[in-house]
Coordinates of C-alpha atoms in Angstrom, one line a residue:
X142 CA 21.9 -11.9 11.0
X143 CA 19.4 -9.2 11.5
X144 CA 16.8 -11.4 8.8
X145 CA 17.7 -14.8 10.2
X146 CA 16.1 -13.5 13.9
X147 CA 13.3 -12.0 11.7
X148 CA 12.3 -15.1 9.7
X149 CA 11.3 -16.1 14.0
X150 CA 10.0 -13.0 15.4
X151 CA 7.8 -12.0 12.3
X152 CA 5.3 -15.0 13.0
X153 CA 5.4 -14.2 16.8
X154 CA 5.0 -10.6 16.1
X155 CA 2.0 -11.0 13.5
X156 CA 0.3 -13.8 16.8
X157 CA -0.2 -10.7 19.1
X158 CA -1.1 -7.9 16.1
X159 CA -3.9 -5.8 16.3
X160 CA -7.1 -6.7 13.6
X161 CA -6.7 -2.8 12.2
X162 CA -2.5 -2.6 12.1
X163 CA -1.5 -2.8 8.4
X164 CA 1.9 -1.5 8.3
X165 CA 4.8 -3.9 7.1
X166 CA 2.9 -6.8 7.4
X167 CA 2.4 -9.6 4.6
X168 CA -0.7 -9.2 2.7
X169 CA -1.6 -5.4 4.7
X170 CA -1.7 -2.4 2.3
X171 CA -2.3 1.8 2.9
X172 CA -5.1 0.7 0.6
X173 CA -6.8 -2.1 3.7
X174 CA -6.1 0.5 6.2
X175 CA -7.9 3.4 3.6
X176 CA -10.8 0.3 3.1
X177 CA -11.5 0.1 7.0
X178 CA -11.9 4.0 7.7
X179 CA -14.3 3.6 5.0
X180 CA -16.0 0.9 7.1
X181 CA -15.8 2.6 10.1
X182 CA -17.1 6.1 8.8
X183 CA -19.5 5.5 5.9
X184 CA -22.8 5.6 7.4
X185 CA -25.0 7.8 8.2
X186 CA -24.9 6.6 12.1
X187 CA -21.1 5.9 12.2
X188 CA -18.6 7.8 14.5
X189 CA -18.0 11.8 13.4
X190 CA -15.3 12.8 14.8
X191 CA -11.4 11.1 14.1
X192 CA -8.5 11.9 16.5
X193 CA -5.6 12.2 14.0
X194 CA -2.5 11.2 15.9
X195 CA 1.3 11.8 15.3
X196 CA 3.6 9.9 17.5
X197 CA 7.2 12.0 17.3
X198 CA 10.1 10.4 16.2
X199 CA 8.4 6.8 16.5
X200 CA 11.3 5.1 15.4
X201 CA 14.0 7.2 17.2
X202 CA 12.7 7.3 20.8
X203 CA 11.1 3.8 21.2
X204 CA 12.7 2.3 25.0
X205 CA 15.3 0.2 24.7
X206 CA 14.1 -1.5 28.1
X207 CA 10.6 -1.9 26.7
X208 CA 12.1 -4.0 23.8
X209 CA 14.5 -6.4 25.7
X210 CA 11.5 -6.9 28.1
X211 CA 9.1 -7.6 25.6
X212 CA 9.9 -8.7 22.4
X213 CA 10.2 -13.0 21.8
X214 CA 14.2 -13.2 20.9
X215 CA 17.8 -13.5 21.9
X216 CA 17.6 -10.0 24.8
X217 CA 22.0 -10.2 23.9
X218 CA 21.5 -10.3 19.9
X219 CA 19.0 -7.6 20.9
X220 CA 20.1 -5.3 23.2
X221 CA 23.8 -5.5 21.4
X222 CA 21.4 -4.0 18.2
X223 CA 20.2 -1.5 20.3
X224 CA 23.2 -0.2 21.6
X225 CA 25.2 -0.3 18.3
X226 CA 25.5 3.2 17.3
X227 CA 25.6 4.8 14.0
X228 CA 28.4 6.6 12.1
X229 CA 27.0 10.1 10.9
X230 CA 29.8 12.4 9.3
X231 CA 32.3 9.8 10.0
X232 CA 31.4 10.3 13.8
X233 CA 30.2 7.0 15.9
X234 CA 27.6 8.2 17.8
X235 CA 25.5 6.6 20.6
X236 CA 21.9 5.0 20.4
X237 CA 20.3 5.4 23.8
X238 CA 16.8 4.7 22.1
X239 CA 15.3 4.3 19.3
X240 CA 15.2 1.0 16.7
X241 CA 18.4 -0.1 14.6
X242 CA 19.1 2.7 12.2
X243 CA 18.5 0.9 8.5
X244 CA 18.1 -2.5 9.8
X245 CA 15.5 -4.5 8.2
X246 CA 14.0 -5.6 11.8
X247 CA 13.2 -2.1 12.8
X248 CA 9.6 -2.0 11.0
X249 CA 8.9 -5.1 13.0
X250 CA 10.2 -4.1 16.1
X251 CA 8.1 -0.7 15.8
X252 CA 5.2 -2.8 15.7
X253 CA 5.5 -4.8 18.2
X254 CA 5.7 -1.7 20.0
X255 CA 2.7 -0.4 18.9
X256 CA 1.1 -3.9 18.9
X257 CA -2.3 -3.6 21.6
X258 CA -3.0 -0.1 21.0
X259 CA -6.1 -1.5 19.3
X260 CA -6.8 -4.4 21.4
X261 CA -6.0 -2.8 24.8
X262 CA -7.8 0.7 24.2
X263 CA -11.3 -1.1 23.0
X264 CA -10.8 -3.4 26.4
X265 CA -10.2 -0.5 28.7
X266 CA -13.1 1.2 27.5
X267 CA -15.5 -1.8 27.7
X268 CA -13.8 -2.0 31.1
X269 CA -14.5 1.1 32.4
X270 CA -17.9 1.4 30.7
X271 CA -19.7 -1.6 30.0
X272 CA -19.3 -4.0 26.8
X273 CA -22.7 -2.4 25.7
X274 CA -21.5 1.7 25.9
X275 CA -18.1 1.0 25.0
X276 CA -19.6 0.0 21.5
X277 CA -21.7 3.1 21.2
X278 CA -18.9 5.1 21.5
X279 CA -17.7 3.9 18.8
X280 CA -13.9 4.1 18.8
X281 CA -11.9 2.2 16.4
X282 CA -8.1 2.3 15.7
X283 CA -6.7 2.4 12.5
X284 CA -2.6 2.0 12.0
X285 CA -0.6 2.0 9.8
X286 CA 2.9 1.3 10.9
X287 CA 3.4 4.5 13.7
X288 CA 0.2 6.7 11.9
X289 CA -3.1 6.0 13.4
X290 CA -6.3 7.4 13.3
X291 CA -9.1 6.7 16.0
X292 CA -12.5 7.2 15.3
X293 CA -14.9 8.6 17.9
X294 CA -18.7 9.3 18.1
X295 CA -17.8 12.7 20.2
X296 CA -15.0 15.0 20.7
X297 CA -15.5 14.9 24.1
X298 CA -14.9 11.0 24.3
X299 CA -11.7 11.3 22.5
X300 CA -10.4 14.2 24.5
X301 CA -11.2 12.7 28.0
X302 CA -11.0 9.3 27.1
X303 CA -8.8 8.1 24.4
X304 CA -6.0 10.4 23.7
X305 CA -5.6 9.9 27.5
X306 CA -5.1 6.9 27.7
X307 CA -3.2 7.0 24.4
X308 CA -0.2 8.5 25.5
X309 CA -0.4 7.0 28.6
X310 CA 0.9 3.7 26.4
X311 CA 3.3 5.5 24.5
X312 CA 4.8 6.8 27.7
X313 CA 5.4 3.4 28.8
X314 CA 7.1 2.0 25.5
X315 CA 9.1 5.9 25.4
X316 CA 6.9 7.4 23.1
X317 CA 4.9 10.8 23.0
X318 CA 2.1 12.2 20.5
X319 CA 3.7 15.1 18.4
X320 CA 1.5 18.5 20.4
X321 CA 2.0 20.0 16.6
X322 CA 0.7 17.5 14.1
X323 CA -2.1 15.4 16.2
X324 CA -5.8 16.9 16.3
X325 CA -9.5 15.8 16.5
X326 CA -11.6 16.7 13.5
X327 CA -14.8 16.4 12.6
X328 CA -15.2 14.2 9.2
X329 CA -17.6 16.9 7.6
X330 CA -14.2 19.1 8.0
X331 CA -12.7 16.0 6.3
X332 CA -8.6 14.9 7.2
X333 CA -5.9 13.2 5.7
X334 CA -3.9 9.7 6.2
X335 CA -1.6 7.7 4.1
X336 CA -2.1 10.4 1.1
X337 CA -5.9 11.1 1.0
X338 CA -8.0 13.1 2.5
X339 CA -11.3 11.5 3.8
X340 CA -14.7 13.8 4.2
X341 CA -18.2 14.1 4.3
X342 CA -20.2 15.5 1.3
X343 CA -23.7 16.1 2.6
X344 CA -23.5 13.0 4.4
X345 CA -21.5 11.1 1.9
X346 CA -18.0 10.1 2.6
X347 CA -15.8 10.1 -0.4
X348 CA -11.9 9.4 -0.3
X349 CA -9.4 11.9 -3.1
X350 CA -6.1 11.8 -3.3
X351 CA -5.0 14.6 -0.5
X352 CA -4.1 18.0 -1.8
X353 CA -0.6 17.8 0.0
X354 CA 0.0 14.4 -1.8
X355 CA -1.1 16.0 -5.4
X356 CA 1.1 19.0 -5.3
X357 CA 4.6 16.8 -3.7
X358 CA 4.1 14.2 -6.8
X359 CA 3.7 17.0 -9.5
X360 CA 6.3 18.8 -7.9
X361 CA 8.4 15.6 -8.1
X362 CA 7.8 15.1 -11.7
X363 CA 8.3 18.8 -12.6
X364 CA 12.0 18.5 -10.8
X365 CA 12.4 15.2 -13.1
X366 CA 11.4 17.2 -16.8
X367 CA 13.2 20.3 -15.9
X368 CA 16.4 18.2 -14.4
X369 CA 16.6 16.3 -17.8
X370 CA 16.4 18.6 -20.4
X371 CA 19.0 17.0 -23.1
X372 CA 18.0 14.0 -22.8
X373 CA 15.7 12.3 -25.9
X374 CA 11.8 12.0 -25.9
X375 CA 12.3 7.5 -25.1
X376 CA 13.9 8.8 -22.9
X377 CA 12.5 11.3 -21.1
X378 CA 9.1 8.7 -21.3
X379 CA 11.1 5.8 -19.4
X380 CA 11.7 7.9 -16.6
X381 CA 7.9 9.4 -16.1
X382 CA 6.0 6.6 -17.3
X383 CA 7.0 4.7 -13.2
X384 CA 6.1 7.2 -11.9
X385 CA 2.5 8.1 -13.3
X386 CA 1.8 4.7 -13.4
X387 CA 2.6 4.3 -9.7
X388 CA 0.9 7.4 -8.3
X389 CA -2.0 6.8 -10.6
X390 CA -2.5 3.1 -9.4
X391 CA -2.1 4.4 -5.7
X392 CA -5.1 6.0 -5.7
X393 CA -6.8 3.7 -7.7
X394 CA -9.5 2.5 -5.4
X395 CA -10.7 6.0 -4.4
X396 CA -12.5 8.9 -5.8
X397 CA -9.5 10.4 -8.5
X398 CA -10.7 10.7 -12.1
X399 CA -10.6 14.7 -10.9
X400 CA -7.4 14.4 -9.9
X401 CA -6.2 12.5 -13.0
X402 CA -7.4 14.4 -14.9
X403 CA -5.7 17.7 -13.5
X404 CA -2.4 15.7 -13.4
X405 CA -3.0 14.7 -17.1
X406 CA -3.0 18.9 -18.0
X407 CA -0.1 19.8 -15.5
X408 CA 2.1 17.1 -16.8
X409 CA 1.1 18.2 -20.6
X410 CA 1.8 21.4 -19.8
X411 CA 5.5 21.0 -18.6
X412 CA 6.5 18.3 -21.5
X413 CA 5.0 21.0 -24.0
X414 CA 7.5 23.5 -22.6
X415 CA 10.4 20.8 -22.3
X416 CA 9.3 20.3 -26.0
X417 CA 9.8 24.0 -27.1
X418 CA 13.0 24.8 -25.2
X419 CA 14.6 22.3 -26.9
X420 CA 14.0 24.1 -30.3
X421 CA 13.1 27.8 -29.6
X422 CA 13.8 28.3 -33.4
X423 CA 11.0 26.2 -34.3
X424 CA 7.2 27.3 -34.4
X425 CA 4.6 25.2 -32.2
X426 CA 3.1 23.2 -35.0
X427 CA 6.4 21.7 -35.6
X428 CA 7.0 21.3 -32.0
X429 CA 3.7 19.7 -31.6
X430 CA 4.0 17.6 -35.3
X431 CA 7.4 15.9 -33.9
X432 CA 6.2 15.0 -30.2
X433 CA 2.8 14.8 -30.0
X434 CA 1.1 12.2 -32.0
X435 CA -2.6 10.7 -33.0
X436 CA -3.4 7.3 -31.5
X437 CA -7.2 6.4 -32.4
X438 CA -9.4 8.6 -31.0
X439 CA -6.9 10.8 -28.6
X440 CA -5.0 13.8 -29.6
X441 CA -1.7 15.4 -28.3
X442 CA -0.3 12.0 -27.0
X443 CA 3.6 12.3 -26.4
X444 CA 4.6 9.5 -28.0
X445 CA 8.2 8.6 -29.6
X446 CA 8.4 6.4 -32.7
X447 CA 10.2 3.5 -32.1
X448 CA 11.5 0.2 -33.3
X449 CA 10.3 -3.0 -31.5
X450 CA 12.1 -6.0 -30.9
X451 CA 10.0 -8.0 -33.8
X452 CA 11.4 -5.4 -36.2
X453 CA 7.7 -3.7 -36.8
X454 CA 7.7 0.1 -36.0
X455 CA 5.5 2.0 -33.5
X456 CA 4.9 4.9 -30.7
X457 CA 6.5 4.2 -27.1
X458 CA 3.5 6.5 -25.6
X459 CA 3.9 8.1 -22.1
X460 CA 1.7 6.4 -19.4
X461 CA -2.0 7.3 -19.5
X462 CA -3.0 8.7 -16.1
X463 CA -7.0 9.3 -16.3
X464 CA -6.7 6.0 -18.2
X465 CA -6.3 4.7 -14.7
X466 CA -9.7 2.7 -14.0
X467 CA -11.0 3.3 -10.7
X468 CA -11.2 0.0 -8.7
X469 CA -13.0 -0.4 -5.3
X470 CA -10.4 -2.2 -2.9
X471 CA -11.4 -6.0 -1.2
X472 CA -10.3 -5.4 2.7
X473 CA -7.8 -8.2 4.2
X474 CA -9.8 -10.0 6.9
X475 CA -8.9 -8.5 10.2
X476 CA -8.0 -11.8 11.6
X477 CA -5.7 -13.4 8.6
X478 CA -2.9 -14.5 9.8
X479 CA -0.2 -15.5 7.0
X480 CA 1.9 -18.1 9.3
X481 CA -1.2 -19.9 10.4
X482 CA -1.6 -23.0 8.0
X483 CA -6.0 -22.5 8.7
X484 CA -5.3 -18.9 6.5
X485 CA -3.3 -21.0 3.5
X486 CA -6.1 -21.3 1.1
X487 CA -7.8 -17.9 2.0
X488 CA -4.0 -16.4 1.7
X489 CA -3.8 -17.5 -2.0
X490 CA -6.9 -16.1 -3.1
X491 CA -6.3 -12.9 -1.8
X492 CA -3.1 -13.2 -4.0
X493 CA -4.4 -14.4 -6.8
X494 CA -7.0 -11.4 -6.9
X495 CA -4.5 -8.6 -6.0
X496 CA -2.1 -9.6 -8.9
X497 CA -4.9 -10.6 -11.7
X498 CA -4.0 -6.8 -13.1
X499 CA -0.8 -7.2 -13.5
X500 CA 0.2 -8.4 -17.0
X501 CA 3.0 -10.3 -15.8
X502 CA 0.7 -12.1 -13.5
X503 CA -1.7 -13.1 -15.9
X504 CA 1.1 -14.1 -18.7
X505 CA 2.2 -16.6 -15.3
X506 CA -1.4 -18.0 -15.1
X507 CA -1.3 -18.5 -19.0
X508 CA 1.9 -20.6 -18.6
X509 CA 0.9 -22.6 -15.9
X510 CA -2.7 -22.9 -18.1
X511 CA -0.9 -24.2 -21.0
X512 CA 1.5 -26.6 -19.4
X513 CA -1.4 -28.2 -17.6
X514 CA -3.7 -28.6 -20.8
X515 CA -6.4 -26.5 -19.5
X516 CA -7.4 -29.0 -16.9
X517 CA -7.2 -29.0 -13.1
X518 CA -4.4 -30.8 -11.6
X519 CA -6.0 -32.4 -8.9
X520 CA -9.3 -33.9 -11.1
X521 CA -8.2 -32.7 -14.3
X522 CA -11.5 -31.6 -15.7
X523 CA -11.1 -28.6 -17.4
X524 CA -10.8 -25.2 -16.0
X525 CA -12.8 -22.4 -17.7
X526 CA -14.4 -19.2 -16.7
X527 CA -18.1 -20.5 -15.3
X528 CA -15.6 -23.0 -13.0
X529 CA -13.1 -20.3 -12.2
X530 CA -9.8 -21.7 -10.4
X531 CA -7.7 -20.9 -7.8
X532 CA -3.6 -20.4 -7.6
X533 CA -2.4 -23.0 -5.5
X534 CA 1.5 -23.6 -4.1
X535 CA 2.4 -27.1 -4.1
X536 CA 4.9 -26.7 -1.2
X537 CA 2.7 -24.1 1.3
X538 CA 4.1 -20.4 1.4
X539 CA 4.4 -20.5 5.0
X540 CA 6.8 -23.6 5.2
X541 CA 9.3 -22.0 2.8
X542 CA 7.6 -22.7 -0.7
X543 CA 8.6 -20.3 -3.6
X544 CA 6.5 -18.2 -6.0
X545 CA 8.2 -20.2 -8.9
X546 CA 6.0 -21.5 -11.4
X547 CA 7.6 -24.8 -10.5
X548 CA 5.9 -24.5 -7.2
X549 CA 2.3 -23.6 -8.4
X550 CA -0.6 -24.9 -10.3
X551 CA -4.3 -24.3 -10.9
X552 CA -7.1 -26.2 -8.9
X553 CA -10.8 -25.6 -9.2
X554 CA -11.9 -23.7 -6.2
X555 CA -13.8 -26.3 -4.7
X556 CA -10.8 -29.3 -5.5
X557 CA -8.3 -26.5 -3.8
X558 CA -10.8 -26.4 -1.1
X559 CA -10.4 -30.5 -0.5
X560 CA -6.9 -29.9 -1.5
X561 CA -6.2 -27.9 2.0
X562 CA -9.2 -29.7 4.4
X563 CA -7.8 -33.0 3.2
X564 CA -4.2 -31.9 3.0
X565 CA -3.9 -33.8 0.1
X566 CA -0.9 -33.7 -2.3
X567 CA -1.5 -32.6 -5.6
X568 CA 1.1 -33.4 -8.2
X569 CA 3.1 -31.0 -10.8
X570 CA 1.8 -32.2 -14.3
X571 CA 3.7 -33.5 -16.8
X572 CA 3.3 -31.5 -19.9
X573 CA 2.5 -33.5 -23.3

């Protein structure tokens, strides 16, 4: 029931959405939020000081009188949510606050919460001090789901002014900053959000991986070797390789070939010693001649032979992590919204470039290439690279349509661009 009332509330929520929220909504990554500190704090005249704030148990405490009064919905279905209680140790205990426990409308509810914090600070401010000032003091809000930072050009401004007024709306909605966690730094001290840490270098801001996030995921993959100590080298690869992969393409778009790199030794180190406890009778060449293999010009690559499904023989190689390339992120406009049939067209491209790494993506694209002939299916003139094409959905993603390849085909950029002004129909060829 819970995802029927969200398929209604999620457009209604994303209407009334801050520009700089990118928590759980379609399209919004850690990686936009990362992109638009990066925005906001890059220059040389940009704002120097960040409050970093903490809201305490954002999920847990939100009012349930705030949420009947506010959010767009059934207030019975809602409120009989609310007040359902949760079974912890076989015990049924109360929910006086707080957002269903494991429900799949709680991220949505949180931000409809938090929804204005954004909007509503930067209007009090040109409110109270002009348009004009308000810009100079250039605060901006950046949130991701119940983390935000806000920028500042002054510590005192923050102080006096924004965290203020900040808990002022938490305290309405049942909220409170955490006294603990939230701070205001200055960004030559550097500080970190959503895994990186974010500081000035002699006036240059550059983004890492955080220290706290490097040490949790080697930790994590130290607990995975050591807890798997029988099982064989394919193995042992299939479980790691998700994870380095993952991590590694996490902090793709920032400054982390140091940090590859010094994951790539601690990693080696801890499958070297997996390696030799598993024969403590045998010397280290051996160790190293039965795990570790050549391929072209890299050395020490644990690798397991294998036999593929054509029959031909080869090495299942762990996952590469400083051969990660580093990949400057595009920002999500601030002002797409995915239900709004204006945003269809721009929606798809965004897509379109988000997936083109991904092999799967690209062996889609070379289907849907094929069983259209190389030619556009709207003029059908030939698509190539100078003419470049776009990923279009017959049947529009926000009216339902699918991701199927039945559902999609490619246009030339400027016939998908008639395609949407002219809402013209464009027809699923016929292959020949």
């Amino acid at each position: 029931m819970q995802a029927l009332y969200l398929l209604a509330l999620e457009p209604v929520a994303e209407s009334a959405s801050d520009p700089n929220s990118y928590g759980f909504r379609i399209n919004r990554s850690t990686a936009d939020a990362m992109s638009q500190i990066f925005v906001a704090m890059s220059q040389k005249g940009s704002a120097r000081w960040v409050l970093e704030a903490d809201i305490k148990g954002c999920f847990d405490w939100i009012n349930h009188d705030w949420l009947v009064s506010n959010v767009l919905m059934d207030k019975g279905i809602l409120l009989k949510w609310l007040k359902a209680g949760l079974i912890y140790k076989g015990q049924l205990q109360a929910t006086e606050a707080g957002t269903p426990q494991g429900g799949i409308i709680s991220p949505t509810l949180a931000n409809v919460t938090l929804n204005g914090l954004e909007r509503e600070l930067v209007a009090h401010l040109g409110a109270k001090f002009g348009i004009a000032k308000a810009k100079k003091l250039k605060v901006n809000v950046v949130r991701y789901a119940d983390d935000f930072v806000i920028t500042g050009d002054s510590k005192e401004v923050l102080e006096s002014e924004v965290k203020p007024w900040v808990e002022a709306f938490l305290a309405v909605r049942g909220l409170r900053l955490s006294e603990e966690k939230t701070r205001i730094t200055h960004i030559d001290d550097g500080f970190d959000f959503l895994g990186w840490n974010f500081r000035k270098y002699s006036g240059k801001l550059l983004i890492k991986p955080s220290k706290k996030n490097v040490q949790t995921f080697y930790r994590k993959v130290s607990e995975t070797i050591s807890g798997n100590k029988t099982v064989g080298q394919e193995d042992m690869i299939r479980l790691l390789n998700p994870m380095l992969r993952g991590w590694a393409q996490y902090h793709s778009p920032v400054v982390a070939k140091e940090a590859y790199n010094r994951m790539e030794y601690l990693v080696f180190q801890r499958l070297w010693w997996w390696s030799k406890r598993r024969h403590p009778q045998k010397n280290a060449r051996w160790v190293g001649q039965k795990y570790f293999h050549s391929v072209g010009e890299r050395q020490w690559v644990f690798a397991a032979p294998v036999v593929w499904k054509d029959g031909s023989k080869g090495l299942f190689e762990l996952y590469r992590i400083n051969g990660t390339a580093i990949k400057r992120h595009k920002k999500v406009k601030g002002d797409y919204h995915p239900f709004d049939p204006t945003w269809e067209q721009y929606g798809e491209q965004l897509r379109q470039e988000r997936l083109w790494e991904s092999v799967r993506y690209r062996k889609q694209w070379a289907t849907l290439y094929m069983s259209q002939s190389g030619l556009c299916a709207h003029c059908h003139c030939a698509l190539t690279e100078d003419t470049g094409w776009h990923d279009h959905h017959l049947e529009y993603r926000m009216h339902g349509g699918s991701d199927a390849l039945s559902n999609r085909v490619l246009l030339h950029p400027h016939c998908h661009q008639q395609v949407h002004a002219g809402k013209l129909v464009v027809a699923k060829p016929v292959p020949s």
